[in-house]
Short mmCIF file of C-alpha atoms in Angstrom, two decimals:
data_model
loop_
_atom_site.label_atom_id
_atom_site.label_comp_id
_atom_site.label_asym_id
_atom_site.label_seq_id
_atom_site.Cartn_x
_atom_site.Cartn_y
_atom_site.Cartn_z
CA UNK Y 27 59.80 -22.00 -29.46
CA UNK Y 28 61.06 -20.43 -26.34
CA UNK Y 29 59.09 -20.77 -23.00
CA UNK Y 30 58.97 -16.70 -21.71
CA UNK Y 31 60.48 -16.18 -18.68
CA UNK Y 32 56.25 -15.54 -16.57
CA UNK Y 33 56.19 -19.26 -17.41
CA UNK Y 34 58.72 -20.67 -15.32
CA UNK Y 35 59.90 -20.53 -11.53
CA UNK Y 36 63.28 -19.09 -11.51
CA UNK Y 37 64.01 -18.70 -8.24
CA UNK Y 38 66.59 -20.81 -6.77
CA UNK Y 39 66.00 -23.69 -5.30
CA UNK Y 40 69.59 -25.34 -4.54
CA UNK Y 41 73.14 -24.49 -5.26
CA UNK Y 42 75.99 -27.41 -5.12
CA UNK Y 43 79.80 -26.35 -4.83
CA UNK Y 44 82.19 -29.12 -5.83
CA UNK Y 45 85.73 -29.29 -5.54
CA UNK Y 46 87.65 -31.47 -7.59
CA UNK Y 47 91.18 -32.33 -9.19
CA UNK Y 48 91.99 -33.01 -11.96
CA UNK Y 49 95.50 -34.04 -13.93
CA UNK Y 50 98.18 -31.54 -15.01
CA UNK Y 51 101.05 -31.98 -17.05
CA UNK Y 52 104.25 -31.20 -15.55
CA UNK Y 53 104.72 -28.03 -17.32
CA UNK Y 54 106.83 -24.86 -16.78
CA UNK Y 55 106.96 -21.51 -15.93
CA UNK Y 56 109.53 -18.78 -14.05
CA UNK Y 57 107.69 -19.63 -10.36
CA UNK Y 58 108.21 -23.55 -10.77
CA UNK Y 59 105.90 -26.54 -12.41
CA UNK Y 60 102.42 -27.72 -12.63
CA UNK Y 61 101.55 -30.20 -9.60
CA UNK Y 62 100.32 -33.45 -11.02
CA UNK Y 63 96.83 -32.30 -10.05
CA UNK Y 64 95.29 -29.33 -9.91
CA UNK Y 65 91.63 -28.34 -8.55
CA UNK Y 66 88.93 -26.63 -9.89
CA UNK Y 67 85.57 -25.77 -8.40
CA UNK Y 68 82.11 -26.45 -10.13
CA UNK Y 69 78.81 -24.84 -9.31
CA UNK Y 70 75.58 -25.91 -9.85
CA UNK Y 71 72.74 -23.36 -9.63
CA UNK Y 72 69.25 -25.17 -9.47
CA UNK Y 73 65.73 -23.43 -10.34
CA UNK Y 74 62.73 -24.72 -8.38
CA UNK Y 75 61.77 -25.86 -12.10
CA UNK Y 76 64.61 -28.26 -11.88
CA UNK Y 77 66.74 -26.16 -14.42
CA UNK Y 78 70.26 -27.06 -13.80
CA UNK Y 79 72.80 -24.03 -14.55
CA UNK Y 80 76.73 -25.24 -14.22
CA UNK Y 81 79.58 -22.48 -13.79
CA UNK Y 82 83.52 -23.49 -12.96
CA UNK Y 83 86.34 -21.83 -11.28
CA UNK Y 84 89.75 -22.06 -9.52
CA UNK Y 85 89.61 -24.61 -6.93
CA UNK Y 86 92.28 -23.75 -4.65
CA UNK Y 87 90.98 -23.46 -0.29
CA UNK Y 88 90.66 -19.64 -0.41
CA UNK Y 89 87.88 -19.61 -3.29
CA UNK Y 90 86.20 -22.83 -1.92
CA UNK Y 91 85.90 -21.52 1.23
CA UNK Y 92 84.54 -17.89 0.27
CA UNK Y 93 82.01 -20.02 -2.47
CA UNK Y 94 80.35 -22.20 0.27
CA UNK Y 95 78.80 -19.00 2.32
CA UNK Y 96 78.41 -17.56 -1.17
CA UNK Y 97 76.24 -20.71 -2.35
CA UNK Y 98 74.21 -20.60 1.00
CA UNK Y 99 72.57 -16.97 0.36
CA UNK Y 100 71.55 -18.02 -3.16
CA UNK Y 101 68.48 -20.01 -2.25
CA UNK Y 102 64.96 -18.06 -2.63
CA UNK Y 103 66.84 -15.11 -5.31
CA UNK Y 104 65.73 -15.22 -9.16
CA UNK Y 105 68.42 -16.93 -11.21
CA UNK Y 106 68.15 -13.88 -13.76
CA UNK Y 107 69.12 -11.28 -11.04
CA UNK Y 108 73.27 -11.45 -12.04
CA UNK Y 109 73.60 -7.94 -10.80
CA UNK Y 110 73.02 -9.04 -6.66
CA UNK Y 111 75.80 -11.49 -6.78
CA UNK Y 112 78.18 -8.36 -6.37
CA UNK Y 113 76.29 -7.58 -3.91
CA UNK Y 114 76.53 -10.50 -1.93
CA UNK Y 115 79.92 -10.98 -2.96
CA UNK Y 116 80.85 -7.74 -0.98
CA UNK Y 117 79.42 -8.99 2.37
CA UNK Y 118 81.33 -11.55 2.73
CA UNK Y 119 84.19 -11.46 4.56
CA UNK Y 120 88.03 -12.74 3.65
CA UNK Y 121 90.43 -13.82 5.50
CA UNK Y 122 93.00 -10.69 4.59
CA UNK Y 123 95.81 -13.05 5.67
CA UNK Y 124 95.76 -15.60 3.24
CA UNK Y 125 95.28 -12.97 0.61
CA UNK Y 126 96.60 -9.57 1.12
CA UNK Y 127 100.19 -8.69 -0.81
CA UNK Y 128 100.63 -12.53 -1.71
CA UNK Y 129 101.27 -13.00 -5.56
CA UNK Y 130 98.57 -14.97 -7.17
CA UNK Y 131 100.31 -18.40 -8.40
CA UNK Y 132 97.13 -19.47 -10.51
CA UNK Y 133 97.29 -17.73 -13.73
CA UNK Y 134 100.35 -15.98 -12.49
CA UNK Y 135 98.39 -13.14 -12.70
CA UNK Y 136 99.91 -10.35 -10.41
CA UNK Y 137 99.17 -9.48 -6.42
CA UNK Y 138 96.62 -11.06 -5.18
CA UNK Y 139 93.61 -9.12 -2.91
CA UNK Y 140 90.63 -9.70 -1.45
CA UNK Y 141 88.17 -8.12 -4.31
CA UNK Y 142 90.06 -10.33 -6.67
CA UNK Y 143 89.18 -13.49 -4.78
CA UNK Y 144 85.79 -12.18 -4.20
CA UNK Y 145 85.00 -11.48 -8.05
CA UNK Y 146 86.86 -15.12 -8.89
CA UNK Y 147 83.81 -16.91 -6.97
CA UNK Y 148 81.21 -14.98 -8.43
CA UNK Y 149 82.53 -15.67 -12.01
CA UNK Y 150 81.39 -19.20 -11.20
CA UNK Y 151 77.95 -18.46 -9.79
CA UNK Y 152 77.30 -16.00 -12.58
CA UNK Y 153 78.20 -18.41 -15.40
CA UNK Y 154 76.04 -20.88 -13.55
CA UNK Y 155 73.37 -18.60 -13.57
CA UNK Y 156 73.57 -17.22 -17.05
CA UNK Y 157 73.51 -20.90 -18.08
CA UNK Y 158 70.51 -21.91 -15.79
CA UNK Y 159 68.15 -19.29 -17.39
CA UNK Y 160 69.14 -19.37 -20.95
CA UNK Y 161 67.83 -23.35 -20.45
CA UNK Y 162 64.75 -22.10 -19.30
CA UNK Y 163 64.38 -19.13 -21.99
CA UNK Y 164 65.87 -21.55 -24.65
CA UNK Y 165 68.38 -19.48 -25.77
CA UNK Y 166 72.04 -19.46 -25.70
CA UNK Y 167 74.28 -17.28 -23.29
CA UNK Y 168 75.68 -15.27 -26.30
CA UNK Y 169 71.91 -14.18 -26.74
CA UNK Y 170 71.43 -13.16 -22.95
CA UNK Y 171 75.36 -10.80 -23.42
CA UNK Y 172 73.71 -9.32 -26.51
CA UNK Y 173 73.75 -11.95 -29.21
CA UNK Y 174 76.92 -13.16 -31.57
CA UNK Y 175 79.07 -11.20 -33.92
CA UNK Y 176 81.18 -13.77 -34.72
CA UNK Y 177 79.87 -18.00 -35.51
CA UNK Y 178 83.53 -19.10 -34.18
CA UNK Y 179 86.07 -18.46 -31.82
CA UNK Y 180 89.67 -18.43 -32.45
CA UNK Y 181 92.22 -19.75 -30.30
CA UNK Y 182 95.78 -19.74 -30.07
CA UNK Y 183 98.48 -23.35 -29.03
CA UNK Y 184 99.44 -22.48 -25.40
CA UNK Y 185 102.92 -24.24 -25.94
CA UNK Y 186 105.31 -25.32 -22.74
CA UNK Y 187 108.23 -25.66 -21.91
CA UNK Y 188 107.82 -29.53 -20.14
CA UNK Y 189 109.11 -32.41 -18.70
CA UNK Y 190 108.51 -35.84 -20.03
CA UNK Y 191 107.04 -37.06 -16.84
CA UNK Y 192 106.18 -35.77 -13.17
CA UNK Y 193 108.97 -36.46 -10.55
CA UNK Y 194 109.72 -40.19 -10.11
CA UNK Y 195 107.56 -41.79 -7.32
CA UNK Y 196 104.74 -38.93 -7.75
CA UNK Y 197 101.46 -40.62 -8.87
CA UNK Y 198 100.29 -38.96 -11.84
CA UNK Y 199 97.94 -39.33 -14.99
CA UNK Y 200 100.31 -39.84 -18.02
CA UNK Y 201 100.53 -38.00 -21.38
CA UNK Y 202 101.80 -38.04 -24.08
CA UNK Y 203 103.24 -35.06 -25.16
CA UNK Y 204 106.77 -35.96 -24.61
CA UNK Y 205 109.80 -33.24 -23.49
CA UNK Y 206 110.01 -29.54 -24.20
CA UNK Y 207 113.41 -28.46 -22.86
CA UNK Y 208 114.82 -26.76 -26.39
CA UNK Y 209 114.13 -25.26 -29.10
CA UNK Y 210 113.72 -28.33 -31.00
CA UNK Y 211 111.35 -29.74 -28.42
CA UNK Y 212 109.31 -26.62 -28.52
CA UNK Y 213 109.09 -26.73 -32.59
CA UNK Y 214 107.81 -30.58 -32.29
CA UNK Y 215 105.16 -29.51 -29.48
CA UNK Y 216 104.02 -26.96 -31.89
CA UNK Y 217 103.66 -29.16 -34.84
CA UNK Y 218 101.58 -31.90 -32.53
CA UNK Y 219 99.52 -28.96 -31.49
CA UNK Y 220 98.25 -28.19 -35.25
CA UNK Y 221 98.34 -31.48 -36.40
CA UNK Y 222 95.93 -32.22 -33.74
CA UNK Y 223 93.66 -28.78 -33.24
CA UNK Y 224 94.85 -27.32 -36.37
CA UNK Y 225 95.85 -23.88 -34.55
CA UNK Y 226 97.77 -21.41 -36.65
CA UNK Y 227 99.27 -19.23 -33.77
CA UNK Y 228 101.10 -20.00 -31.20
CA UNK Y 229 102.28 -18.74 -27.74
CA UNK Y 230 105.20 -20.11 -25.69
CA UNK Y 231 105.36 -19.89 -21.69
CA UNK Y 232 108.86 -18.30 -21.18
CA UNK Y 233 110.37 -16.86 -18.16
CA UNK Y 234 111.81 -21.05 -17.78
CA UNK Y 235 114.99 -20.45 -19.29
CA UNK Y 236 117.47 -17.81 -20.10
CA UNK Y 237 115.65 -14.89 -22.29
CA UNK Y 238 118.64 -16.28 -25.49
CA UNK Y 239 117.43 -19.89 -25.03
CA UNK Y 240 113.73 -18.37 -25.59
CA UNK Y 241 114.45 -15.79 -28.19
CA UNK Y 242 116.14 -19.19 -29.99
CA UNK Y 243 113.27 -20.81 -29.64
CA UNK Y 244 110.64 -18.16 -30.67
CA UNK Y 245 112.99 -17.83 -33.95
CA UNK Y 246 113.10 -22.13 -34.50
CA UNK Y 247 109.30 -21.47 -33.89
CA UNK Y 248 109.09 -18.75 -36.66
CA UNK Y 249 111.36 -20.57 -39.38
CA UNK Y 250 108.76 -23.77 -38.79
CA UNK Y 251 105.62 -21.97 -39.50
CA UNK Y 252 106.31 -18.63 -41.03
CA UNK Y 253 103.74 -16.39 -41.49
CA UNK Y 254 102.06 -17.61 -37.89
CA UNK Y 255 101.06 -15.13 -35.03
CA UNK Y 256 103.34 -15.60 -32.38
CA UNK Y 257 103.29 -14.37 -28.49
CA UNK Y 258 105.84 -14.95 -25.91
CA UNK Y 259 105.26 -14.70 -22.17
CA UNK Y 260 107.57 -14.88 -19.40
CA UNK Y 261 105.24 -13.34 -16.75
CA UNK Y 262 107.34 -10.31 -15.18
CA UNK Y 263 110.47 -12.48 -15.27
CA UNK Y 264 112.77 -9.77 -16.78
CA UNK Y 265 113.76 -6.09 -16.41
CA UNK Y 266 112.97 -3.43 -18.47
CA UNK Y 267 116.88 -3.64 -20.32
CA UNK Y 268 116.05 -7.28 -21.11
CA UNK Y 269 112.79 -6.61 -21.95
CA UNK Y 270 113.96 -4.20 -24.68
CA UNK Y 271 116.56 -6.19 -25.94
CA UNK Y 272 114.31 -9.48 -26.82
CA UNK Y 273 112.24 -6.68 -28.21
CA UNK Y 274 114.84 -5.55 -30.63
CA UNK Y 275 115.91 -9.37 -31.44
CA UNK Y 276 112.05 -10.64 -32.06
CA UNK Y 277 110.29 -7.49 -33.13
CA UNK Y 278 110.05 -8.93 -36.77
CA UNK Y 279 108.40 -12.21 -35.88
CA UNK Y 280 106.40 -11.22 -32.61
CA UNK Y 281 102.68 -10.59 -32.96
CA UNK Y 282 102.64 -9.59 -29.34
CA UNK Y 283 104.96 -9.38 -25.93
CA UNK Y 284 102.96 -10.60 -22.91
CA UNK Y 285 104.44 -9.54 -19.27
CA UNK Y 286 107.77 -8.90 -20.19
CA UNK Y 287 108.74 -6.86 -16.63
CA UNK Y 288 106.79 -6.65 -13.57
CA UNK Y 289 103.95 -3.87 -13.01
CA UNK Y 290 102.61 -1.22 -14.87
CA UNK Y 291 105.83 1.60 -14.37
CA UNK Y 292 108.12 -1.41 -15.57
CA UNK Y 293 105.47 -2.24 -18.38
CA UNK Y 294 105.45 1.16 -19.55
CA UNK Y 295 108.86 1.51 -19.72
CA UNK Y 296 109.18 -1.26 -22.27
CA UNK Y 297 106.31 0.13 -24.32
CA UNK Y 298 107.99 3.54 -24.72
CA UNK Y 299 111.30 1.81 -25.80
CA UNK Y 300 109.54 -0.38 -28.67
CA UNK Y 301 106.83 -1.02 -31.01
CA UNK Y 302 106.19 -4.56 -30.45
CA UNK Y 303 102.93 -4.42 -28.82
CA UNK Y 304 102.51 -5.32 -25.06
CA UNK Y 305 100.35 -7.25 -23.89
CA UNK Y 306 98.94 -7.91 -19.97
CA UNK Y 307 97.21 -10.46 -17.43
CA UNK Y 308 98.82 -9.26 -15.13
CA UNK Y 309 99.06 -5.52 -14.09
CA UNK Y 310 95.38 -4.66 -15.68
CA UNK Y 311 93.26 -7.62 -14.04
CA UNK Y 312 90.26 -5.09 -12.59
CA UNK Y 313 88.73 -1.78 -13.86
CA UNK Y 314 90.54 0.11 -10.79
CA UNK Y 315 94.04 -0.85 -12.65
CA UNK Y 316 93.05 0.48 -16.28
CA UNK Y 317 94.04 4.43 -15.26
CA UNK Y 318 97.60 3.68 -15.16
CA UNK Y 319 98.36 1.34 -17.64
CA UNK Y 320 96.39 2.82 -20.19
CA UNK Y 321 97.16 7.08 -19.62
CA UNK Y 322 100.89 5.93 -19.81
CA UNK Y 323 100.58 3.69 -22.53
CA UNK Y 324 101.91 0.47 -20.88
CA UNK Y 325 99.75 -1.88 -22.57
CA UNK Y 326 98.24 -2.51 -26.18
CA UNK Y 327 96.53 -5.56 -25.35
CA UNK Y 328 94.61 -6.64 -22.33
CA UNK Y 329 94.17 -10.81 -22.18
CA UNK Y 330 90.84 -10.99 -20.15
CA UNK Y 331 90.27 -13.81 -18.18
CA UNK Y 332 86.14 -13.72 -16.97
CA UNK Y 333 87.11 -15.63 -14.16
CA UNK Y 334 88.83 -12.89 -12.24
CA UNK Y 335 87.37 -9.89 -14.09
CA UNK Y 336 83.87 -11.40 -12.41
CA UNK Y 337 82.30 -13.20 -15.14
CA UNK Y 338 80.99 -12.70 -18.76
CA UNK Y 339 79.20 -9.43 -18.26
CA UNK Y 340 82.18 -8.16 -17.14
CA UNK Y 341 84.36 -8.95 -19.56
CA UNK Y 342 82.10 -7.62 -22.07
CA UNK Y 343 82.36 -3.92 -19.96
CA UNK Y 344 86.30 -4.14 -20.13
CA UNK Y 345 86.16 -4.77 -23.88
CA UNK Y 346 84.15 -1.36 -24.15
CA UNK Y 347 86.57 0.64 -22.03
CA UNK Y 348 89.62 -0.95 -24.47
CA UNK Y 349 87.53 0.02 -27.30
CA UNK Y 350 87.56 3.21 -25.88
CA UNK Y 351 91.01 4.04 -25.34
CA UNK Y 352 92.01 1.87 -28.47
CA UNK Y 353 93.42 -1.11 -26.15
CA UNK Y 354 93.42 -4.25 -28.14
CA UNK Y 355 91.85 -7.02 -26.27
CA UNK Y 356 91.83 -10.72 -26.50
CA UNK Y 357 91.74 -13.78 -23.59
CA UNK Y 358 94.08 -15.52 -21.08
CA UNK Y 359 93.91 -19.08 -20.10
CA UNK Y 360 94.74 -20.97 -16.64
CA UNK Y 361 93.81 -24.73 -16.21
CA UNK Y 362 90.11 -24.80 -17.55
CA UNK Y 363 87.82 -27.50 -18.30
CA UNK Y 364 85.10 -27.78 -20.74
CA UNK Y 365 82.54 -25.46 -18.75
CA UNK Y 366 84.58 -22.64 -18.89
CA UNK Y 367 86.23 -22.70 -22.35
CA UNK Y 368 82.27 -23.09 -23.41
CA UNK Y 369 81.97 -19.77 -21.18
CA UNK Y 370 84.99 -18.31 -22.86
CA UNK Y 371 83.47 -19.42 -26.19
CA UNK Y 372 80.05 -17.62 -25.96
CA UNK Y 373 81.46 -14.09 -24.76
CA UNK Y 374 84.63 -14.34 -26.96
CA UNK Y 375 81.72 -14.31 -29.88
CA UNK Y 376 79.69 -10.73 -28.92
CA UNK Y 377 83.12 -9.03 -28.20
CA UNK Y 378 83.33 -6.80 -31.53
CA UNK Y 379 86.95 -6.58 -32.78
CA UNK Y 380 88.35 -9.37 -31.07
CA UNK Y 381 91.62 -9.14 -33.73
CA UNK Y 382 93.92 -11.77 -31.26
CA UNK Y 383 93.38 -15.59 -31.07
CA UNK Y 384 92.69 -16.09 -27.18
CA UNK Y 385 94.45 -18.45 -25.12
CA UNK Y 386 93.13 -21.51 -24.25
CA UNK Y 387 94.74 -24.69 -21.77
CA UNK Y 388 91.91 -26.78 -22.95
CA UNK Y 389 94.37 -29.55 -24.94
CA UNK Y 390 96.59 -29.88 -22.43
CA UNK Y 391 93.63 -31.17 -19.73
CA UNK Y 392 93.13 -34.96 -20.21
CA UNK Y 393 90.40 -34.88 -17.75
CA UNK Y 394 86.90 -32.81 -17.89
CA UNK Y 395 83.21 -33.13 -16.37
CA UNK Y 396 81.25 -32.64 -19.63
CA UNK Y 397 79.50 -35.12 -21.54
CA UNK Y 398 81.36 -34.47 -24.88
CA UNK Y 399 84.52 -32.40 -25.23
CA UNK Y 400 84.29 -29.53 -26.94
CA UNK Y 401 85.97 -29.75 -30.68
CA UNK Y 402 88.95 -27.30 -32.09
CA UNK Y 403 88.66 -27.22 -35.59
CA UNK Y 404 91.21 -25.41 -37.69
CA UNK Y 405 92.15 -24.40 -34.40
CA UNK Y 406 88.50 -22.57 -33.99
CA UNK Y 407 85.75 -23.18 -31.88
CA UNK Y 408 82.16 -23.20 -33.05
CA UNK Y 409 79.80 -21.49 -30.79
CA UNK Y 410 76.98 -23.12 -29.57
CA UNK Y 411 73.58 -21.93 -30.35
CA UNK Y 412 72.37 -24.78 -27.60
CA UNK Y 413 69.90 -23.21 -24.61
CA UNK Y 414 72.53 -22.08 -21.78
CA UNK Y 415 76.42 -22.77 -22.34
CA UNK Y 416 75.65 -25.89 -24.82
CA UNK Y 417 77.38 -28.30 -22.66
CA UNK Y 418 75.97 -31.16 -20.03
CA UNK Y 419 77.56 -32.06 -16.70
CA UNK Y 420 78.69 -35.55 -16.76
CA UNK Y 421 77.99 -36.76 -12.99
CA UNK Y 422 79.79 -39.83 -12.82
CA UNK Y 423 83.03 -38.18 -14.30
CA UNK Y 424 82.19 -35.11 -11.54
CA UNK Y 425 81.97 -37.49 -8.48
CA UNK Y 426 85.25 -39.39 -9.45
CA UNK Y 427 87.23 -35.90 -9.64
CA UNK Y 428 85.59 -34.86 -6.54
CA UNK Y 429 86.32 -38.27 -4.91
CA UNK Y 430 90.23 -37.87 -5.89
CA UNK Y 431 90.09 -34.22 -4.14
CA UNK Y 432 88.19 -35.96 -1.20
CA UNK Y 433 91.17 -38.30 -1.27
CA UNK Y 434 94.27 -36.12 -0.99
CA UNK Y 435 95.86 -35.49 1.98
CA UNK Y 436 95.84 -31.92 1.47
CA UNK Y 437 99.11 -31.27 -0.12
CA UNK Y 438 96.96 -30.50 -4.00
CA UNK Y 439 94.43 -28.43 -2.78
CA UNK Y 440 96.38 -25.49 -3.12
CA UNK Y 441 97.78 -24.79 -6.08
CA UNK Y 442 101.64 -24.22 -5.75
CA UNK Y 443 104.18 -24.97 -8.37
CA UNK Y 444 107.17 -23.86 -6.02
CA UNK Y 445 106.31 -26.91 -4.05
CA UNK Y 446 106.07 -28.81 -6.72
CA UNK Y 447 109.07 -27.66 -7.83
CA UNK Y 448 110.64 -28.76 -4.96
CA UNK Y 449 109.88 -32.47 -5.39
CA UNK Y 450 112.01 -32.91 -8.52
CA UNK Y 451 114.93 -30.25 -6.90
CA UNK Y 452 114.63 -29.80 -3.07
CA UNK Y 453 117.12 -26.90 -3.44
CA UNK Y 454 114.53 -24.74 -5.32
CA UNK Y 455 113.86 -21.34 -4.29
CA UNK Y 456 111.41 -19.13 -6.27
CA UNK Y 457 113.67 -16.47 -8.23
CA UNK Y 458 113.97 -13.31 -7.24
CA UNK Y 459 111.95 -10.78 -9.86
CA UNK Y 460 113.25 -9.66 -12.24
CA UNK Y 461 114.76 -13.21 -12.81
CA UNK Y 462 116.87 -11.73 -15.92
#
């Protein structure tokens, strides 16, 4: 039976902020190539009953160092109240010039600004918190967002184009995965992918390669498994004429189009010239950005990601205004461990009319701070009916990942595949947008 809530301390007692990195495959997109490492952040919200509420995030110096001054006015507040960490989250002050105008390399998810950064931390804090006092209620997150319409999750193969191997000489974790570089490559990726998770859609990271190497790909993709979903997205990478021309060559095979051209005018432009649905992480990534895209008809589908949109709650709010407007909505995916595809998991399951597989990283991550990875099956996830998230911190596997970030010099803190890039060709530039 459930403990009610006038039977436990839930006030805060102690919050812990933990950077970490962990290993990335040396995959591609437009900007460049995953760094061998990349770091996350993990909070860990503690009641003065000794409940222990986890939450994870991007990892990268600007969120760490607008989470520690976060973490130190938690102490003393009630772990239910979800609504003050806005609050706080507005009083505190970022530095405007590591922020301001600067596009946002993790997630490759647009211009970057301070309210964006501020609402990444508190995704963290809030998941933490959600997850702290459904342990001490004994109920499961999806209860505390409204309860479950749906006993699994679907998700979707996030497929790469890839090198074999990081740059020679950079230390590195190794996988297995092989190459990517073709059509051919992409096809045998695909087929690992359900062999191994059993997922029965698929979406390839484009803006690598010329948009005809990618269409040829997206058509070896739909001659391997036809009848499956598939997405393409080159994030912004081409103009609107290209846009509408891999329209016209893959509108019988695409489920969706994600990011084609830059920005909402650019976005709407494709969308009047083409009835392959659009889809966005990129120009509609707060409530203040919905207006635009959605009076001009720019976007079908939003992909929310409740790491920038502020956490669960929130996500939940910008499936209502889709509803409203008749926006189809499903998830994006950066580098995630276990703690927040478990996040992703519970509000993915009270979001009504969730028609899209969301995106998920999660194979692709060798490394995680959970106890016991969480399990695709038929390329679904079950959700847990387990008090909080359903998942336990492993501490051992923590203080290693935090002891490789203690470690670097520096150089992987920051997330930054144009440097990366670099190693293997030190003549890279970033390409101009629209690339194509």
């Amino acid at each position: 039976m459930a403990q009610g809530a006038g039977t436990r301390d839930l006030s805060i007692a102690e919050v812990r902020v933990t950077p970490i990195l962990v290993a990335d495959p040396p995959l591609l997109n437009t900007q460049g190539v995953h760094q061998p490492y990349t770091p996350r952040l993990i909070v860990e919200v503690v009641t003065a009953d000794g409940v222990t509420g986890v939450g994870e995030t991007y990892g990268d110096t600007k969120y760490l160092e607008l989470a520690r001054p976060f973490a130190a006015e938690l102490t003393g507040r009630q772990v239910s109240d979800v609504n003050g960490l806005f609050t706080i989250a507005d009083e505190l002050a970022v530095d405007g010039s590591r922020v301001e105008g600067r596009v946002d390399v993790g997630g490759l998810r647009g211009v970057q600004t301070a309210d964006k950064l501020r609402l990444s931390v508190v995704s963290a804090f809030e998941v933490a918190c959600l997850d702290a006092l459904g342990k001490a209620l004994g109920l499961p997150v999806h209860a505390l967002l409204g309860g479950k319409v749906r006993d699994e999750v679907e998700y979707s193969a996030y497929l790469f184009y890839k090198w074999a191997d990081h740059p020679e000489g950079v230390v590195c974790e190794k996988d297995d995965w092989g190459a990517a570089l073709d059509p051919a490559g992409v096809v045998a990726q695909a087929r690992m992918f359900k062999e191994r998770y059993g997922f029965t859609s698929f979406k390839l990271k484009g803006g690598v390669f010329p948009p005809g190497e990618e269409v040829a790909a997206i058509r070896a993709l739909a001659q391997a498994f036809p009848g499956h979903p598939l997405r393409l997205d080159p994030n912004g990478a081409w103009s609107v004429e290209t846009s509408l021309e891999v329209a016209r060559e893959l509108g019988d095979v695409l489920e969706y189009l994600e990011d084609p051209a830059l920005g909402t005018p650019a976005m709407a432009e494709v969308a009047a010239g083409t009835d392959v649905p659009l889809a966005t992480n990129m120009c509609v990534t707060t409530f203040a950005e919905i207006e635009e895209a959605f009076t001009r008809g720019a976007v079908q589908i939003v992909l929310s990601d409740h790491h920038y949109w502020g956490g669960l709650r929130n996500t939940r709010e910008l499936a209502a205004v889709c509803r409203t407007f008749g926006v189809g909505v499903s998830m994006h995916s950066n580098t995630h461990l276990g703690i927040s595809l478990a996040a992703m998991t519970h509000v993915a399951s009270t979001v009504p009319g969730l028609h899209h597989a969301c995106d998920t990283h999660y194979p692709w991550q060798s490394e995680d701070v959970i106890t016991e990875r969480l399990a695709f099956r038929g390329g679904r996830i079950a959700v847990p009916d387990a008090p909080g998230l359903g998942v336990t911190l492993d501490r051992d596997r923590l203080a290693a990942l935090h002891e490789r970030w203690l470690a670097d010099d520096g150089a992987l803190r920051d997330r930054d595949d144009d440097a990366a890039m670099r190693v293997a060709d030190p003549e890279w530039v970033t390409p101009a947008v629209p690339r194509w």
